[in-house]
Coordinates of C-alpha atoms and ligand atoms in Angstrom, one line a residue:
X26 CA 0.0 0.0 0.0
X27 CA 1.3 3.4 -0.8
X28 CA 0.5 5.5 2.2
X29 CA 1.5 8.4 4.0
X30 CA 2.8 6.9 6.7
X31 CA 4.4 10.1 8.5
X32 CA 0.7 11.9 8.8
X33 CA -1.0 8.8 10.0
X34 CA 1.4 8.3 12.4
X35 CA 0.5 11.8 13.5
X36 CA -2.9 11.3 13.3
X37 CA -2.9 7.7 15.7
X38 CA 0.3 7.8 17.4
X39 CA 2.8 4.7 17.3
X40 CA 2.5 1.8 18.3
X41 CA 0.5 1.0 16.1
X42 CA -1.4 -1.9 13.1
X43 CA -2.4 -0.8 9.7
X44 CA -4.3 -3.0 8.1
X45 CA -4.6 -3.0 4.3
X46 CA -8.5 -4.2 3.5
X47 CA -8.0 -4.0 0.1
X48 CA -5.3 -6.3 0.0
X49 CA -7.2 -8.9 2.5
X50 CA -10.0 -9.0 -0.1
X51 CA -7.3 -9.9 -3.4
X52 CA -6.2 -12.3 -0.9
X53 CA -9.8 -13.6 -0.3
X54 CA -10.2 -13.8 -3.7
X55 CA -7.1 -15.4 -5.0
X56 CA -8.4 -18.2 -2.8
X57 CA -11.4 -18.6 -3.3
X58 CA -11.1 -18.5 -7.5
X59 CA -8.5 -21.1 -7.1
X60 CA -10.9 -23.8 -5.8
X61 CA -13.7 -22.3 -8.4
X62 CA -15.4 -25.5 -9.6
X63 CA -15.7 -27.0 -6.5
X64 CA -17.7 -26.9 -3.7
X65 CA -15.8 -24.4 -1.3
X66 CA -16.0 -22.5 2.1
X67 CA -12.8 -20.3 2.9
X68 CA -13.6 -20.4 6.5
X69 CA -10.7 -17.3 8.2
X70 CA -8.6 -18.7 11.1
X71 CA -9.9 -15.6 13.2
X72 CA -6.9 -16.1 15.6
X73 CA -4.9 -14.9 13.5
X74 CA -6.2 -11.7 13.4
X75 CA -9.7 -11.6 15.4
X76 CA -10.1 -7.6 15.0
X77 CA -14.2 -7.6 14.3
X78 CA -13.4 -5.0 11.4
X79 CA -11.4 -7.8 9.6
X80 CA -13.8 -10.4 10.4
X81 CA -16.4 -8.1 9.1
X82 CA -14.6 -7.3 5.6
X83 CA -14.2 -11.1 5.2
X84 CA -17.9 -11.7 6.3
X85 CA -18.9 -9.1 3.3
X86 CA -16.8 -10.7 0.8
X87 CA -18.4 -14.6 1.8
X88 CA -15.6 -15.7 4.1
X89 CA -16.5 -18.2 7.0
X90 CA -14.8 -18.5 10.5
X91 CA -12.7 -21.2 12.3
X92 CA -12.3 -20.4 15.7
X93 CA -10.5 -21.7 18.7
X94 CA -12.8 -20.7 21.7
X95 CA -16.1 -19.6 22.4
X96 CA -15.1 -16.1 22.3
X97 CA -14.0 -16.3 18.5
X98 CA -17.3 -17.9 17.7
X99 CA -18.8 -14.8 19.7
X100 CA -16.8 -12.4 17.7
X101 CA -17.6 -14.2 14.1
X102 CA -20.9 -14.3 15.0
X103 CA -21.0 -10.3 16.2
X104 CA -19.1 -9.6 12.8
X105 CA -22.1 -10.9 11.0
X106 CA -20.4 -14.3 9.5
X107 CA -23.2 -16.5 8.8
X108 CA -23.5 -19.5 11.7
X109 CA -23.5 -22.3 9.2
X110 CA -20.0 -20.9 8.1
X111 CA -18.6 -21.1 11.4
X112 CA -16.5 -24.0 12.9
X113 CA -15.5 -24.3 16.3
X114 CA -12.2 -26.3 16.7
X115 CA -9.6 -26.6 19.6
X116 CA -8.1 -29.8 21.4
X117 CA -10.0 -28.4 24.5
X118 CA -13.3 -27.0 24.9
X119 CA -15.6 -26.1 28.3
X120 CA -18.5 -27.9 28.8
X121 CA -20.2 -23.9 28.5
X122 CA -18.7 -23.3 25.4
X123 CA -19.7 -26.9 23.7
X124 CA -23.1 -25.9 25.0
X125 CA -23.3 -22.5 23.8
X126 CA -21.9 -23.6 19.9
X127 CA -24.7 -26.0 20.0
X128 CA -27.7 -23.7 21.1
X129 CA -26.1 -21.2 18.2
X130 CA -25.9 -24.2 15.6
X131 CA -22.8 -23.4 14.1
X132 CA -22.0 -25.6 11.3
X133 CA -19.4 -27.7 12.6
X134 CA -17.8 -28.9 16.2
X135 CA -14.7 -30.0 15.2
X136 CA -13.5 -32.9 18.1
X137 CA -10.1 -33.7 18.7
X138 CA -10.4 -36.7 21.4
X139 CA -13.0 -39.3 21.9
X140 CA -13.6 -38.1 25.7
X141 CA -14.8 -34.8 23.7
X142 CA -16.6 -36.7 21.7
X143 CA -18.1 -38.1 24.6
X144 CA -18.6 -34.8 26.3
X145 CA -20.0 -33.0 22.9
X146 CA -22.7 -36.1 22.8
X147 CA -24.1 -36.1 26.6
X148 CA -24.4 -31.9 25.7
X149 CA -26.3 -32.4 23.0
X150 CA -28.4 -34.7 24.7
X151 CA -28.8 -32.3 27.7
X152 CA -30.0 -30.0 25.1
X153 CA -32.3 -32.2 23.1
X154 CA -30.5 -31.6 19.8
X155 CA -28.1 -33.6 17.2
X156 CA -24.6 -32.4 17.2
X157 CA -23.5 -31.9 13.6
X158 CA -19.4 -32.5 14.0
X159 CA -16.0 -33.1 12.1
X160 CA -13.2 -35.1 13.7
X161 CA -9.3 -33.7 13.7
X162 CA -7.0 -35.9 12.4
X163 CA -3.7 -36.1 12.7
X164 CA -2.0 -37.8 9.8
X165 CA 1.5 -38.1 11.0
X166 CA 3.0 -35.9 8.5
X167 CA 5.9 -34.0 8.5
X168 CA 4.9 -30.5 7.6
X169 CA 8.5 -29.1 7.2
X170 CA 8.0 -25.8 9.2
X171 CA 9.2 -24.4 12.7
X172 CA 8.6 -27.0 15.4
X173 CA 5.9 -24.5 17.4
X174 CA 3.8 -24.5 14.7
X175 CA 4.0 -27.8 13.2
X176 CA 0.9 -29.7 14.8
X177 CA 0.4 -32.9 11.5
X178 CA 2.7 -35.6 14.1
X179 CA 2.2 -38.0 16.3
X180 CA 4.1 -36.1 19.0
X181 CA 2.1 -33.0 18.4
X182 CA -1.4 -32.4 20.9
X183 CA -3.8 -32.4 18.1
X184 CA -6.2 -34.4 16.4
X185 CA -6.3 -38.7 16.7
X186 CA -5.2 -41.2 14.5
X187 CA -6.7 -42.9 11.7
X188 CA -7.4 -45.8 13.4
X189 CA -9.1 -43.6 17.1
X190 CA -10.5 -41.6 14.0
X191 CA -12.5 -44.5 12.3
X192 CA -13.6 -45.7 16.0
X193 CA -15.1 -42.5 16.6
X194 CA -16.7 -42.2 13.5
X195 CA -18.5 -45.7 13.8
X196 CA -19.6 -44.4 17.3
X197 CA -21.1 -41.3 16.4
X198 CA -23.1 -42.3 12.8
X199 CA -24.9 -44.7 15.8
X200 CA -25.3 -41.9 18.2
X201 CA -28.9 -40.0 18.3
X202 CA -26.9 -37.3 19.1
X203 CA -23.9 -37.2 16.6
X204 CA -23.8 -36.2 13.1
X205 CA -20.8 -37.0 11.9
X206 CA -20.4 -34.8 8.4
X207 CA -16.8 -33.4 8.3
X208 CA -13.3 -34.7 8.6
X209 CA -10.5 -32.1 9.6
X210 CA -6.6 -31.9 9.8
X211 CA -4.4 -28.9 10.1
X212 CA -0.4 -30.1 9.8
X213 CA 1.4 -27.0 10.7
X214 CA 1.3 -22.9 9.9
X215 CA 3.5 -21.4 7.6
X216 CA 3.7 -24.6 5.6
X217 CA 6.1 -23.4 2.3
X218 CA 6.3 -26.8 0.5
X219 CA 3.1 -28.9 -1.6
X220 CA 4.3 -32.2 -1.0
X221 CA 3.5 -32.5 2.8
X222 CA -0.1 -31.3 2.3
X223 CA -0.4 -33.2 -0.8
X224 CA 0.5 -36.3 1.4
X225 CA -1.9 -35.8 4.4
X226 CA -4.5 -34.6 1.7
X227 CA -4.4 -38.5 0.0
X228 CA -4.5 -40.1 3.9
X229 CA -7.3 -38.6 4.7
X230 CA -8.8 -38.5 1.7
X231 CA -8.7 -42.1 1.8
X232 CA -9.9 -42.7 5.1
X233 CA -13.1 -40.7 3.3
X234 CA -13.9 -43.0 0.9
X235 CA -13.1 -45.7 3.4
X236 CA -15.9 -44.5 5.8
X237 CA -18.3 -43.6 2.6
X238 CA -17.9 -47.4 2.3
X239 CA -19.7 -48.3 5.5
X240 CA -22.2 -45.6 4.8
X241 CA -20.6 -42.8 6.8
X242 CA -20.7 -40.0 4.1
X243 CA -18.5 -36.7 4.8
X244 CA -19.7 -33.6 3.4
X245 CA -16.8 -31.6 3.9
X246 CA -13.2 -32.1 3.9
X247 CA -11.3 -29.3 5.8
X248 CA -7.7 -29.1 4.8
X249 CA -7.3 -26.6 7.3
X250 CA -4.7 -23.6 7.0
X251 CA -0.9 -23.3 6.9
X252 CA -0.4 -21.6 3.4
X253 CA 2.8 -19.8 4.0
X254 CA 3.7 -16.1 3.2
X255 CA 6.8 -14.5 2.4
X256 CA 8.4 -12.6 5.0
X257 CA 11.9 -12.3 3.8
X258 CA 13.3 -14.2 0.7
X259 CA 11.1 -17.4 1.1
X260 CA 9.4 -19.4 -2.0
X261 CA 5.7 -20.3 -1.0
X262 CA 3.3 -22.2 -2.7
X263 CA 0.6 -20.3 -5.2
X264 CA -2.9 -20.7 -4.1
X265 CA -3.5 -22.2 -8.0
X266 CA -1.1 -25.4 -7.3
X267 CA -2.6 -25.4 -3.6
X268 CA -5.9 -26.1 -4.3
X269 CA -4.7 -28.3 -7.5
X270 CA -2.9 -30.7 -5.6
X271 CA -5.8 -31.2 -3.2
X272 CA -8.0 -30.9 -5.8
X273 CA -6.0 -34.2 -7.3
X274 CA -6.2 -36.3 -4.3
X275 CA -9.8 -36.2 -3.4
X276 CA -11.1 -37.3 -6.5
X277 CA -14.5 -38.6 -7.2
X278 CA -15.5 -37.4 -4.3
X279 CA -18.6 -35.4 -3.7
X280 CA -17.4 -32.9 -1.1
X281 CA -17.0 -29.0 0.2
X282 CA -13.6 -28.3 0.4
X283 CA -13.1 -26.5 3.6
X284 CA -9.9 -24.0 4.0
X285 CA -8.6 -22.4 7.2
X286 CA -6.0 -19.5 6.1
X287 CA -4.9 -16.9 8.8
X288 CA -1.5 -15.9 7.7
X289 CA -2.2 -16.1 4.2
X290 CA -5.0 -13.4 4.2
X291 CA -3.2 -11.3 6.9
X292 CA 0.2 -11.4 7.5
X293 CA 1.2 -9.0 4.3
X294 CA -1.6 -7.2 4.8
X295 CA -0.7 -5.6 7.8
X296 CA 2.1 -3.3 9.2
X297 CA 3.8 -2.2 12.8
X298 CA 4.3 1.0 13.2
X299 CA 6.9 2.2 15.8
X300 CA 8.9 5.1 16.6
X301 CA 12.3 5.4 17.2
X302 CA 13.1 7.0 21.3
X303 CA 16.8 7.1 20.9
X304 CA 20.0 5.0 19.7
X305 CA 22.3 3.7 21.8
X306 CA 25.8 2.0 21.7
X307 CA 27.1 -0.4 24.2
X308 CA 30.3 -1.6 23.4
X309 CA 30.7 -2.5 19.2
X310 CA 26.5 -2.7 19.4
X311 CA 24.4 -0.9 18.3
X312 CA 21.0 -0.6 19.4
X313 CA 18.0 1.3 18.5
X314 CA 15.1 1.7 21.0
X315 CA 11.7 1.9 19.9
X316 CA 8.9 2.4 21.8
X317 CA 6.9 -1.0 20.4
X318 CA 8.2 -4.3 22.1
X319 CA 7.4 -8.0 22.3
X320 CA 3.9 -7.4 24.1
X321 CA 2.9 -5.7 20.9
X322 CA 4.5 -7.8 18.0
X323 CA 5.5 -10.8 19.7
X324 CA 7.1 -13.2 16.8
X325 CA 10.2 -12.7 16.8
X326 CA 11.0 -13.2 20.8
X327 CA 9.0 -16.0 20.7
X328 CA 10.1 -18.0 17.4
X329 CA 12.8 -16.0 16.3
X330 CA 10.6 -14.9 13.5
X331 CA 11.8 -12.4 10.7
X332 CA 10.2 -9.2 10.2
X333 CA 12.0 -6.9 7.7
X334 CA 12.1 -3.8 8.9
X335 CA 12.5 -0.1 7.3
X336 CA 13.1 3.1 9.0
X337 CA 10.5 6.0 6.7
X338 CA 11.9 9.1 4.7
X339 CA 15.3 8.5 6.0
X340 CA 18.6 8.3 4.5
X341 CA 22.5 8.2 5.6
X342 CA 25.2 5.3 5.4
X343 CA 23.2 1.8 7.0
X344 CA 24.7 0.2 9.5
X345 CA 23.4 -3.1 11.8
X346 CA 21.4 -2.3 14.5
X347 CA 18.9 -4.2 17.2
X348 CA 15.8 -2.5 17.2
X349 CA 14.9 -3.5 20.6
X350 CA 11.3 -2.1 22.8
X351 CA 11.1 -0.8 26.5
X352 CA 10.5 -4.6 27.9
X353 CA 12.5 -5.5 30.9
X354 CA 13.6 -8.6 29.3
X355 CA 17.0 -9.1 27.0
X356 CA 14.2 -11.4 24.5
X357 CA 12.4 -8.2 23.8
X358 CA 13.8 -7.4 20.3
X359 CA 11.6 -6.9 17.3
X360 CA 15.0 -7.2 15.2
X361 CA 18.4 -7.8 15.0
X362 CA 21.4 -7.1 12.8
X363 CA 18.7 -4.8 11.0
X364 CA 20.7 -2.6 8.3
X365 CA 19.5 0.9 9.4
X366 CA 20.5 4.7 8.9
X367 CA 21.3 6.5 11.5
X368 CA 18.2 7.6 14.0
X369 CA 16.7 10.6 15.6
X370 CA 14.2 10.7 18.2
X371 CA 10.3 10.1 16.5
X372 CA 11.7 8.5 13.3
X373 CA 9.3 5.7 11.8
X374 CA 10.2 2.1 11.7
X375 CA 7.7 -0.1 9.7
X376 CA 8.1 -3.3 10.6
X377 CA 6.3 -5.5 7.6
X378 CA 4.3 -8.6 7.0
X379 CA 2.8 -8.3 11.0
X380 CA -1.2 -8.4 10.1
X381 CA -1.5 -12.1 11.0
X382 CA -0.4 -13.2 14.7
X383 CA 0.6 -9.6 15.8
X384 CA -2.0 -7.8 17.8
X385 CA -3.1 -10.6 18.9
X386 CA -0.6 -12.3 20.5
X387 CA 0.0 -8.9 22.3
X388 CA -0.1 -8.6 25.9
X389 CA 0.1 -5.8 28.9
X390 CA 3.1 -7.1 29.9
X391 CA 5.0 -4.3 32.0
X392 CA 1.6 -2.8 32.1
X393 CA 1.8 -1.8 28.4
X394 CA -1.6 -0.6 26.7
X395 CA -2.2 -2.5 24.0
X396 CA -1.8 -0.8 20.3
X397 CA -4.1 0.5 18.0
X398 CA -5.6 -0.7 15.1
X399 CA -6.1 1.4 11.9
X400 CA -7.5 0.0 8.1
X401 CA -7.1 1.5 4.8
X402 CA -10.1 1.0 2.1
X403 CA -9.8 2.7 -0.7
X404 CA -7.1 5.1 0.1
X405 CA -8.9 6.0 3.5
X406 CA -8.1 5.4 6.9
X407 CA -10.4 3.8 10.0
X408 CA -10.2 3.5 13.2
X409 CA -10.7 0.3 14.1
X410 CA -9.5 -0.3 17.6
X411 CA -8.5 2.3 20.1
X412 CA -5.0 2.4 21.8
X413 CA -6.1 0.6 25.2
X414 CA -5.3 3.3 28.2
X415 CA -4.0 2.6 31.9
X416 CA -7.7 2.8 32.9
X417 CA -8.8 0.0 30.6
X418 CA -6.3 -1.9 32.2
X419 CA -7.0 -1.5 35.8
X420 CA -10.7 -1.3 35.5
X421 CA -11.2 -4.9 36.5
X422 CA -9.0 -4.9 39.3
X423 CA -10.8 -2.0 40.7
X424 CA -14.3 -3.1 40.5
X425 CA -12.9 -5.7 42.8
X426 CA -13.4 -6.3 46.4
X427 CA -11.4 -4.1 48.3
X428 CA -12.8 -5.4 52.0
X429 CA -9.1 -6.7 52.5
X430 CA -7.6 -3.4 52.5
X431 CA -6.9 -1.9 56.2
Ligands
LIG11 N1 -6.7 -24.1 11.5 C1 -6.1 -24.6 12.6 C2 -6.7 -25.8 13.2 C3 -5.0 -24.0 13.2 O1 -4.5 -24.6 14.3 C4 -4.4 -22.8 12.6 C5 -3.3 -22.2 13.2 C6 -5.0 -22.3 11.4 C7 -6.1 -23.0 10.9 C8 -4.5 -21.1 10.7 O2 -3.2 -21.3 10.3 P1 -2.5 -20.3 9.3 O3 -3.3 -20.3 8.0 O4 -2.5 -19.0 9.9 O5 -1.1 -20.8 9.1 N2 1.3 -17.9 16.3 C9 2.0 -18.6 15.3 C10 1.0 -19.4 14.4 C11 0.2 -20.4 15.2 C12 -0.8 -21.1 14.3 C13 -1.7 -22.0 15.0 N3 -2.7 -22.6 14.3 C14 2.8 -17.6 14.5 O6 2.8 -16.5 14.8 O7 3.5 -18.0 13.5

């Protein structure tokens, strides 16, 4: 996006998220058209980015939801996505929250264990109704991506076997209260290589047809997300050859082809925004403090994640710097070895490709107010979350009980 960075800044203050809508609807869309043909539901991984604004856009343009707690389903459903696009996955859920995503009758619970299954089943029959779910599996694939976000093995938390898998389904076609009409897997995030999702694809794809050969028939087939983006130099895969090699391995199959993408829709639509407080040098290093920090953009402290980052409107000889934030911990680095100019005092640093797992992963951490949010449509600017203020962080401390106090 081409933006004038220096007056928005003025305008919001830094830290702060720009979101790019237009770019989250050419990403929508390059997905969608790529499974054109076929049945298809791109159904947004709202952690990701669970802004209601971005849910909303997505909404508009068609997009479902997969979410992770009842709090996401809240959100999709607030942001006007339609219930029977929303699926509700996570290797634990609450007894509430079951209950609640079956009163709203959300299209799918997706169930990771057979004590959920269990769980999801007395619920339902609590509540008099038939629980329309998907089951998680976990095709023992190596996705080929960092180990925190490679879920597709054994060793991993998520999903059940084939075998646990085809157990649970014979279960639950019997059950009064089970309705057994998806099949899920997710191998890993940021996944940059076809092969590995090409593989789990033609597992589970024939664990499909082995069920449809009892009489369990599966109506959708969720592939869910892990498209990679580029953040620095990476190759990735095209959504064309994505959905072409899933495409190939679940022929002759009459199914919707579920897709979960966070990153792919957000991460390059979104910027950080920080400002420069001062340089300093301690010894041969040189460091450049910034007044965002891991509670904000939390990636790279966490999984050493790249984020390229470029100082705005500023020019002199570039030497390495860590751009470092005010957190009282020697992991709280947003960069490092960053070529850089030198740096005054309210210089912009944009630190790129941070719209998916930024905000919110952020934290109060040192009693930091979280960042704002601001989208661009059409060359316009929105407000689309306010910067969070001491008092919105105390305020549920204080409307505590205070009878202790002498
Ligand atoms: N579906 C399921 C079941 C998932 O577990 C995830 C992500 C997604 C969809 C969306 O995956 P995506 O399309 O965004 O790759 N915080 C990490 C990423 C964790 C991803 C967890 N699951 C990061 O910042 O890289």
């Amino acid at each position: 996006m081409s933006l004038d960075i220096t007056s928005l800044v003025k305008k919001y203050d830094t830290p702060l998220y720009l979101y790019d809508f237009n770019n989250i609807t050419k990403r929508y869309e390059e997905l969608k058209d790529a499974f054109s043909g076929k049945k298809s539901l791109v159904a947004y991984a709202v952690k990701s980015n669970s802004n209601l604004a971005v849910i909303r856009h997505l909404a508009n343009l068609g997009a479902g939801a997969d979410c992770v707690s009842i709090g996401e389903v809240r959100r999709a459903l607030k942001a006007g996505v339609k219930k029977y696009h929303i699926i509700f996955s996570g290797v634990g859920k609450r007894d509430s929250e079951i209950r609640e995503a079956l009163k709203e009758d959300i299209l799918l619970i997706n169930l990771e264990s057979e004590a959920e299954m269990k769980r999801v089943e007395m619920i339902a029959a609590e509540l008099g109704k038939e629980a329309r779910i998907s089951i998680r599996v976990n095709p023992n694939v190596d996705p080929k991506t960092h180990p925190y976000i490679s879920t597709g093995l054994h060793e991993n938390k998520f999903g059940v076997s084939i075998d646990t898998a085809k157990r649970m389904y014979i279960y639950a076609k019997k059950s009064d209260h089970l309705n057994p009409v998806g099949i899920h897997f997710h191998i890993g995030s940021q996944l940059t290589e076809l092969s590995p999702i090409t593989e789990a694809c033609g597992i589970v794809a024939d664990l499909v047809r082995s069920l449809d050969a009892i009489g369990i028939e599966i109506k959708f087939f969720d592939i869910g997300g892990g498209l990679g983006v580029i953040y620095d130099d990476e190759k990735t895969i095209v959504p064309a050859d994505y959905a072409k090699a899933i495409i190939s391995q679940i022929k002759g199959l009459d199914i919707t082809i579920v897709s979960e993408p966070g990153r792919y829709m957000m991460a390059n639509s979104g910027i950080f925004l920080t400002s420069v407080l001062y340089e300093k040098q301690n010894g041969d290093k040189r460091f450049v403090i910034v007044d965002g920090a891991m509670n904000d953009l939390l990636r790279p402290s966490l999984y050493n994640a790249y984020h390229k980052i470029e100082a705005v409107q500023k020019e002199g000889q570039k030497t390495p710097a860590d751009v470092v934030g005010p957190v009282c911990e020697s992991g709280d680095f947003l960069g490092k070895n960053v070529e850089l100019p030198p740096l005054d005092h309210h210089d912009i640093l944009v630190v790129h490709s941070a719209g998916a797992y930024g905000f919110t992963m952020s934290s109060n951490y040192n009693t930091r107010g979280r960042a704002a949010e601001v989208a661009i449509l059409d060359g316009k600017d929105y407000l689309i979350r306010a910067r969070e203020t001491f008092e919105d962080q105390v305020r549920l401390e204080e409307s505590c009980d205070t009878s202790w106090q002498v």
